[in-house]
mmCIF file of C-alpha atoms in Angstrom:
data_model
loop_
_atom_site.group_PDB
_atom_site.id
_atom_site.type_symbol
_atom_site.label_atom_id
_atom_site.label_comp_id
_atom_site.label_asym_id
_atom_site.label_seq_id
_atom_site.Cartn_x
_atom_site.Cartn_y
_atom_site.Cartn_z
ATOM 1 C CA UNK A 15 123.826 85.504 84.394
ATOM 2 C CA UNK A 16 124.496 85.111 88.051
ATOM 3 C CA UNK A 17 121.909 83.954 90.508
ATOM 4 C CA UNK A 18 121.893 87.321 92.190
ATOM 5 C CA UNK A 19 121.231 89.231 88.953
ATOM 6 C CA UNK A 20 118.478 86.751 87.962
ATOM 7 C CA UNK A 21 116.554 87.606 91.168
ATOM 8 C CA UNK A 22 116.757 91.325 90.595
ATOM 9 C CA UNK A 23 113.353 92.878 90.040
ATOM 10 C CA UNK A 24 113.246 95.440 87.183
ATOM 11 C CA UNK A 25 111.118 98.509 88.019
ATOM 12 C CA UNK A 26 109.354 100.612 85.447
ATOM 13 C CA UNK A 27 108.678 104.164 86.583
ATOM 14 C CA UNK A 28 108.096 107.617 85.086
ATOM 15 C CA UNK A 29 108.633 111.130 86.516
ATOM 16 C CA UNK A 30 104.834 111.641 86.657
ATOM 17 C CA UNK A 31 104.287 108.566 88.839
ATOM 18 C CA UNK A 32 107.420 108.412 90.980
ATOM 19 C CA UNK A 33 105.911 110.055 94.045
ATOM 20 C CA UNK A 34 103.754 107.116 95.033
ATOM 21 C CA UNK A 35 103.087 106.122 98.630
ATOM 22 C CA UNK A 36 105.350 103.154 99.066
ATOM 23 C CA UNK A 37 104.739 100.430 101.641
ATOM 24 C CA UNK A 38 107.555 99.749 104.098
ATOM 25 C CA UNK A 39 109.814 97.132 102.440
ATOM 26 C CA UNK A 40 109.838 94.938 105.566
ATOM 27 C CA UNK A 41 106.204 93.960 104.884
ATOM 28 C CA UNK A 42 107.560 91.702 102.136
ATOM 29 C CA UNK A 43 108.768 89.457 104.979
ATOM 30 C CA UNK A 44 105.169 88.453 105.596
ATOM 31 C CA UNK A 45 103.826 85.177 104.132
ATOM 32 C CA UNK A 46 100.804 86.929 102.585
ATOM 33 C CA UNK A 47 97.202 85.647 102.245
ATOM 34 C CA UNK A 48 96.196 83.951 99.002
ATOM 35 C CA UNK A 49 92.733 85.115 97.946
ATOM 36 C CA UNK A 50 91.392 83.756 94.657
ATOM 37 C CA UNK A 51 94.994 83.353 93.423
ATOM 38 C CA UNK A 52 96.203 86.818 94.518
ATOM 39 C CA UNK A 53 98.886 87.014 97.190
ATOM 40 C CA UNK A 54 98.150 89.949 99.598
ATOM 41 C CA UNK A 55 100.886 91.119 101.874
ATOM 42 C CA UNK A 56 100.584 94.900 102.183
ATOM 43 C CA UNK A 57 97.216 96.578 102.697
ATOM 44 C CA UNK A 58 96.897 100.348 102.743
ATOM 45 C CA UNK A 59 94.357 101.734 105.231
ATOM 46 C CA UNK A 60 92.720 104.707 103.559
ATOM 47 C CA UNK A 61 89.610 106.001 101.809
ATOM 48 C CA UNK A 62 91.518 108.746 100.002
ATOM 49 C CA UNK A 63 91.095 108.041 96.279
ATOM 50 C CA UNK A 64 94.134 110.092 95.354
ATOM 51 C CA UNK A 65 96.346 107.953 97.681
ATOM 52 C CA UNK A 66 94.695 104.687 96.569
ATOM 53 C CA UNK A 67 95.585 105.573 92.932
ATOM 54 C CA UNK A 68 99.155 106.337 93.881
ATOM 55 C CA UNK A 69 100.497 103.448 96.028
ATOM 56 C CA UNK A 70 102.448 100.254 95.649
ATOM 57 C CA UNK A 71 100.278 98.391 98.199
ATOM 58 C CA UNK A 72 98.840 95.054 97.256
ATOM 59 C CA UNK A 73 95.318 96.035 98.390
ATOM 60 C CA UNK A 74 93.346 98.653 100.253
ATOM 61 C CA UNK A 75 91.145 98.239 103.301
ATOM 62 C CA UNK A 76 88.338 100.810 103.003
ATOM 63 C CA UNK A 77 86.726 101.154 106.403
ATOM 64 C CA UNK A 78 85.583 104.494 107.938
ATOM 65 C CA UNK A 79 83.901 105.855 111.058
ATOM 66 C CA UNK A 80 80.571 106.457 109.399
ATOM 67 C CA UNK A 81 77.605 104.329 108.376
ATOM 68 C CA UNK A 82 78.666 102.371 105.276
ATOM 69 C CA UNK A 83 77.106 103.720 102.106
ATOM 70 C CA UNK A 84 76.984 102.184 98.629
ATOM 71 C CA UNK A 85 78.100 105.461 96.956
ATOM 72 C CA UNK A 86 81.376 105.474 99.001
ATOM 73 C CA UNK A 87 81.990 101.769 98.292
ATOM 74 C CA UNK A 88 81.273 102.238 94.521
ATOM 75 C CA UNK A 89 83.548 105.313 94.229
ATOM 76 C CA UNK A 90 86.515 103.634 95.977
ATOM 77 C CA UNK A 91 86.271 100.410 93.916
ATOM 78 C CA UNK A 92 85.944 102.250 90.624
ATOM 79 C CA UNK A 93 88.917 104.486 91.419
ATOM 80 C CA UNK A 94 91.167 101.702 92.743
ATOM 81 C CA UNK A 95 93.567 99.716 90.547
ATOM 82 C CA UNK A 96 94.232 97.250 93.363
ATOM 83 C CA UNK A 97 91.862 94.883 95.256
ATOM 84 C CA UNK A 98 89.583 96.487 97.866
ATOM 85 C CA UNK A 99 88.352 95.147 101.191
ATOM 86 C CA UNK A 100 85.163 97.049 101.838
ATOM 87 C CA UNK A 101 83.728 97.968 105.264
ATOM 88 C CA UNK A 102 80.155 96.853 105.615
ATOM 89 C CA UNK A 103 79.335 97.786 109.242
ATOM 90 C CA UNK A 104 78.701 95.551 112.178
ATOM 91 C CA UNK A 105 78.522 98.171 114.875
ATOM 92 C CA UNK A 106 75.540 100.383 114.548
ATOM 93 C CA UNK A 107 74.946 98.863 111.100
ATOM 94 C CA UNK A 108 73.879 95.237 111.529
ATOM 95 C CA UNK A 109 71.654 92.524 110.238
ATOM 96 C CA UNK A 110 70.101 92.789 106.764
ATOM 97 C CA UNK A 111 71.715 96.248 106.084
ATOM 98 C CA UNK A 112 75.213 94.698 106.488
ATOM 99 C CA UNK A 113 74.159 91.783 104.324
ATOM 100 C CA UNK A 114 72.886 94.068 101.571
ATOM 101 C CA UNK A 115 75.984 96.181 101.791
ATOM 102 C CA UNK A 116 78.124 93.029 101.436
ATOM 103 C CA UNK A 117 76.172 91.884 98.398
ATOM 104 C CA UNK A 118 76.588 95.322 96.850
ATOM 105 C CA UNK A 119 80.286 95.370 97.609
ATOM 106 C CA UNK A 120 80.797 91.920 96.019
ATOM 107 C CA UNK A 121 78.765 92.943 92.929
ATOM 108 C CA UNK A 122 80.990 96.042 92.547
ATOM 109 C CA UNK A 123 84.225 93.967 92.709
ATOM 110 C CA UNK A 124 85.363 93.908 96.385
ATOM 111 C CA UNK A 125 87.873 91.136 97.245
ATOM 112 C CA UNK A 126 86.375 90.874 100.769
ATOM 113 C CA UNK A 127 84.099 92.501 103.235
ATOM 114 C CA UNK A 128 85.103 93.812 106.684
ATOM 115 C CA UNK A 129 82.850 93.676 109.718
ATOM 116 C CA UNK A 130 83.502 95.710 112.881
ATOM 117 C CA UNK A 131 84.490 94.132 116.188
ATOM 118 C CA UNK A 132 81.030 94.433 117.833
ATOM 119 C CA UNK A 133 79.295 92.540 115.036
ATOM 120 C CA UNK A 134 76.933 89.904 116.496
ATOM 121 C CA UNK A 135 77.231 86.264 115.245
ATOM 122 C CA UNK A 136 73.736 86.554 113.664
ATOM 123 C CA UNK A 137 74.958 89.288 111.316
ATOM 124 C CA UNK A 138 78.138 87.342 110.515
ATOM 125 C CA UNK A 139 75.984 84.406 109.478
ATOM 126 C CA UNK A 140 73.707 86.663 107.312
ATOM 127 C CA UNK A 141 76.681 88.124 105.478
ATOM 128 C CA UNK A 142 78.443 84.756 105.047
ATOM 129 C CA UNK A 143 75.360 83.271 103.502
ATOM 130 C CA UNK A 144 74.984 85.902 100.745
ATOM 131 C CA UNK A 145 78.511 86.545 99.554
ATOM 132 C CA UNK A 146 81.223 84.357 97.906
ATOM 133 C CA UNK A 147 84.115 86.542 99.023
ATOM 134 C CA UNK A 148 85.977 86.329 102.339
ATOM 135 C CA UNK A 149 84.260 87.714 105.405
ATOM 136 C CA UNK A 150 86.802 89.613 107.587
ATOM 137 C CA UNK A 151 86.197 90.299 111.279
ATOM 138 C CA UNK A 152 87.971 93.098 113.105
ATOM 139 C CA UNK A 153 89.592 92.199 116.424
ATOM 140 C CA UNK A 154 90.520 94.900 118.892
ATOM 141 C CA UNK A 155 91.975 92.921 121.795
ATOM 142 C CA UNK A 156 92.535 89.390 123.147
ATOM 143 C CA UNK A 157 89.067 89.621 124.607
ATOM 144 C CA UNK A 158 87.297 89.796 121.302
ATOM 145 C CA UNK A 159 85.386 86.604 120.900
ATOM 146 C CA UNK A 160 86.127 85.017 117.544
ATOM 147 C CA UNK A 161 85.396 81.295 117.856
ATOM 148 C CA UNK A 162 81.624 81.641 117.137
ATOM 149 C CA UNK A 163 82.359 84.078 114.348
ATOM 150 C CA UNK A 164 84.793 81.748 112.738
ATOM 151 C CA UNK A 165 82.157 78.986 112.863
ATOM 152 C CA UNK A 166 79.665 81.385 111.388
ATOM 153 C CA UNK A 167 81.786 82.043 108.278
ATOM 154 C CA UNK A 168 84.629 84.484 109.059
ATOM 155 C CA UNK A 169 87.646 83.526 106.994
ATOM 156 C CA UNK A 170 90.148 86.286 107.999
ATOM 157 C CA UNK A 171 90.629 88.323 111.191
ATOM 158 C CA UNK A 172 91.803 91.868 111.042
ATOM 159 C CA UNK A 173 93.705 92.721 114.283
ATOM 160 C CA UNK A 174 93.854 96.387 115.292
ATOM 161 C CA UNK A 175 94.778 96.499 119.012
ATOM 162 C CA UNK A 176 96.965 99.640 119.144
ATOM 163 C CA UNK A 177 100.239 99.130 121.061
ATOM 164 C CA UNK A 178 99.064 95.620 121.966
ATOM 165 C CA UNK A 179 98.622 94.424 118.404
ATOM 166 C CA UNK A 180 101.709 92.213 118.162
ATOM 167 C CA UNK A 181 100.781 90.517 121.510
ATOM 168 C CA UNK A 182 97.195 90.081 120.300
ATOM 169 C CA UNK A 183 98.370 88.544 117.028
ATOM 170 C CA UNK A 184 100.545 86.115 119.047
ATOM 171 C CA UNK A 185 97.555 85.225 121.307
ATOM 172 C CA UNK A 186 95.333 84.275 118.406
ATOM 173 C CA UNK A 187 98.041 82.634 116.336
ATOM 174 C CA UNK A 188 98.850 80.259 119.150
ATOM 175 C CA UNK A 189 95.155 79.291 119.378
ATOM 176 C CA UNK A 190 94.519 79.155 115.573
ATOM 177 C CA UNK A 191 97.719 78.135 113.797
ATOM 178 C CA UNK A 192 96.155 78.050 110.301
ATOM 179 C CA UNK A 193 93.926 81.153 110.566
ATOM 180 C CA UNK A 194 94.495 83.972 108.030
ATOM 181 C CA UNK A 195 95.492 87.043 110.068
ATOM 182 C CA UNK A 196 95.950 90.673 108.883
ATOM 183 C CA UNK A 197 97.056 93.209 111.394
ATOM 184 C CA UNK A 198 98.174 96.803 111.825
ATOM 185 C CA UNK A 199 101.930 97.030 111.862
ATOM 186 C CA UNK A 200 102.497 100.354 113.518
ATOM 187 C CA UNK A 201 104.638 103.263 112.325
ATOM 188 C CA UNK A 202 108.154 101.731 112.253
ATOM 189 C CA UNK A 203 109.831 98.876 110.461
ATOM 190 C CA UNK A 204 110.699 97.322 113.836
ATOM 191 C CA UNK A 205 107.005 97.257 114.976
ATOM 192 C CA UNK A 206 105.910 95.846 111.605
ATOM 193 C CA UNK A 207 108.488 93.122 111.794
ATOM 194 C CA UNK A 208 107.443 92.313 115.352
ATOM 195 C CA UNK A 209 103.798 91.930 114.159
ATOM 196 C CA UNK A 210 104.888 89.642 111.348
ATOM 197 C CA UNK A 211 107.006 87.520 113.641
ATOM 198 C CA UNK A 212 104.066 87.248 116.039
ATOM 199 C CA UNK A 213 102.113 85.550 113.250
ATOM 200 C CA UNK A 214 100.491 88.124 110.978
ATOM 201 C CA UNK A 215 100.235 87.019 107.415
ATOM 202 C CA UNK A 216 99.527 90.469 105.974
ATOM 203 C CA UNK A 217 100.075 94.046 107.291
ATOM 204 C CA UNK A 218 97.687 96.945 107.133
ATOM 205 C CA UNK A 219 99.571 100.307 106.943
ATOM 206 C CA UNK A 220 98.246 103.812 107.566
ATOM 207 C CA UNK A 221 99.854 106.189 105.104
ATOM 208 C CA UNK A 222 100.646 109.925 105.719
ATOM 209 C CA UNK A 223 97.647 112.135 105.276
ATOM 210 C CA UNK A 224 97.008 113.961 102.048
ATOM 211 C CA UNK A 225 97.890 117.156 103.846
ATOM 212 C CA UNK A 226 101.251 115.824 105.016
ATOM 213 C CA UNK A 227 102.114 114.517 101.583
ATOM 214 C CA UNK A 228 101.248 117.962 100.135
ATOM 215 C CA UNK A 229 103.387 119.684 102.714
ATOM 216 C CA UNK A 230 106.394 117.556 101.694
ATOM 217 C CA UNK A 231 105.735 118.386 98.021
ATOM 218 C CA UNK A 232 105.513 122.114 98.764
ATOM 219 C CA UNK A 233 108.766 122.022 100.754
ATOM 220 C CA UNK A 234 110.409 120.341 97.766
ATOM 221 C CA UNK A 235 109.102 123.061 95.430
ATOM 222 C CA UNK A 236 110.455 125.777 97.746
ATOM 223 C CA UNK A 237 113.880 124.192 97.833
ATOM 224 C CA UNK A 238 113.932 124.003 94.026
ATOM 225 C CA UNK A 239 113.089 127.740 93.820
ATOM 226 C CA UNK A 240 115.953 128.633 96.154
ATOM 227 C CA UNK A 241 118.358 126.810 93.798
ATOM 228 C CA UNK A 242 117.258 128.839 90.745
#
């Protein structure tokens, strides 16, 4: 057997499962983040259970623009067959409520908890003291203060700075060479690669909406009918 053949990865797939949401292949260029023995490179950004059940992502980041609720966290974790990073507030939801949400998320099986960018250091400390899973702090720009949060127990930063994400990753990588960084990669393979080369260890990817995926499926069905 040649070396090339020995490195080929066999894929098992069925007709019923072939239409999964695949992560851009360039994400495999990232180093990944090792968490409790699991290497995480691709992280899908969604709370849609149907998409979570049909993706090849390594993990899911389940944050949403509402007050975190245990029922939502529980439903996502129970439905997922990949690790989940659960949002636990930090903006309007702070202090003991974020700490309780974090404890619940860990008890349900979350691989990590995600705090919003405005989270005060006091809340970071409260969360870090009650969980034994990574505390992740969201970063929205180079102006986000992270040094105190790192000292308070943050283990991973999650950079989401829009068009400035790659530059923001580079900024924090230069200042924290060994820090675990996940970051949004943008919509193209070029933008994802730029983010990885800037220093991101893992990439969060926003998939097409359920409606867009359904539109593609319906177009496929129409084309099949034309051929009959």
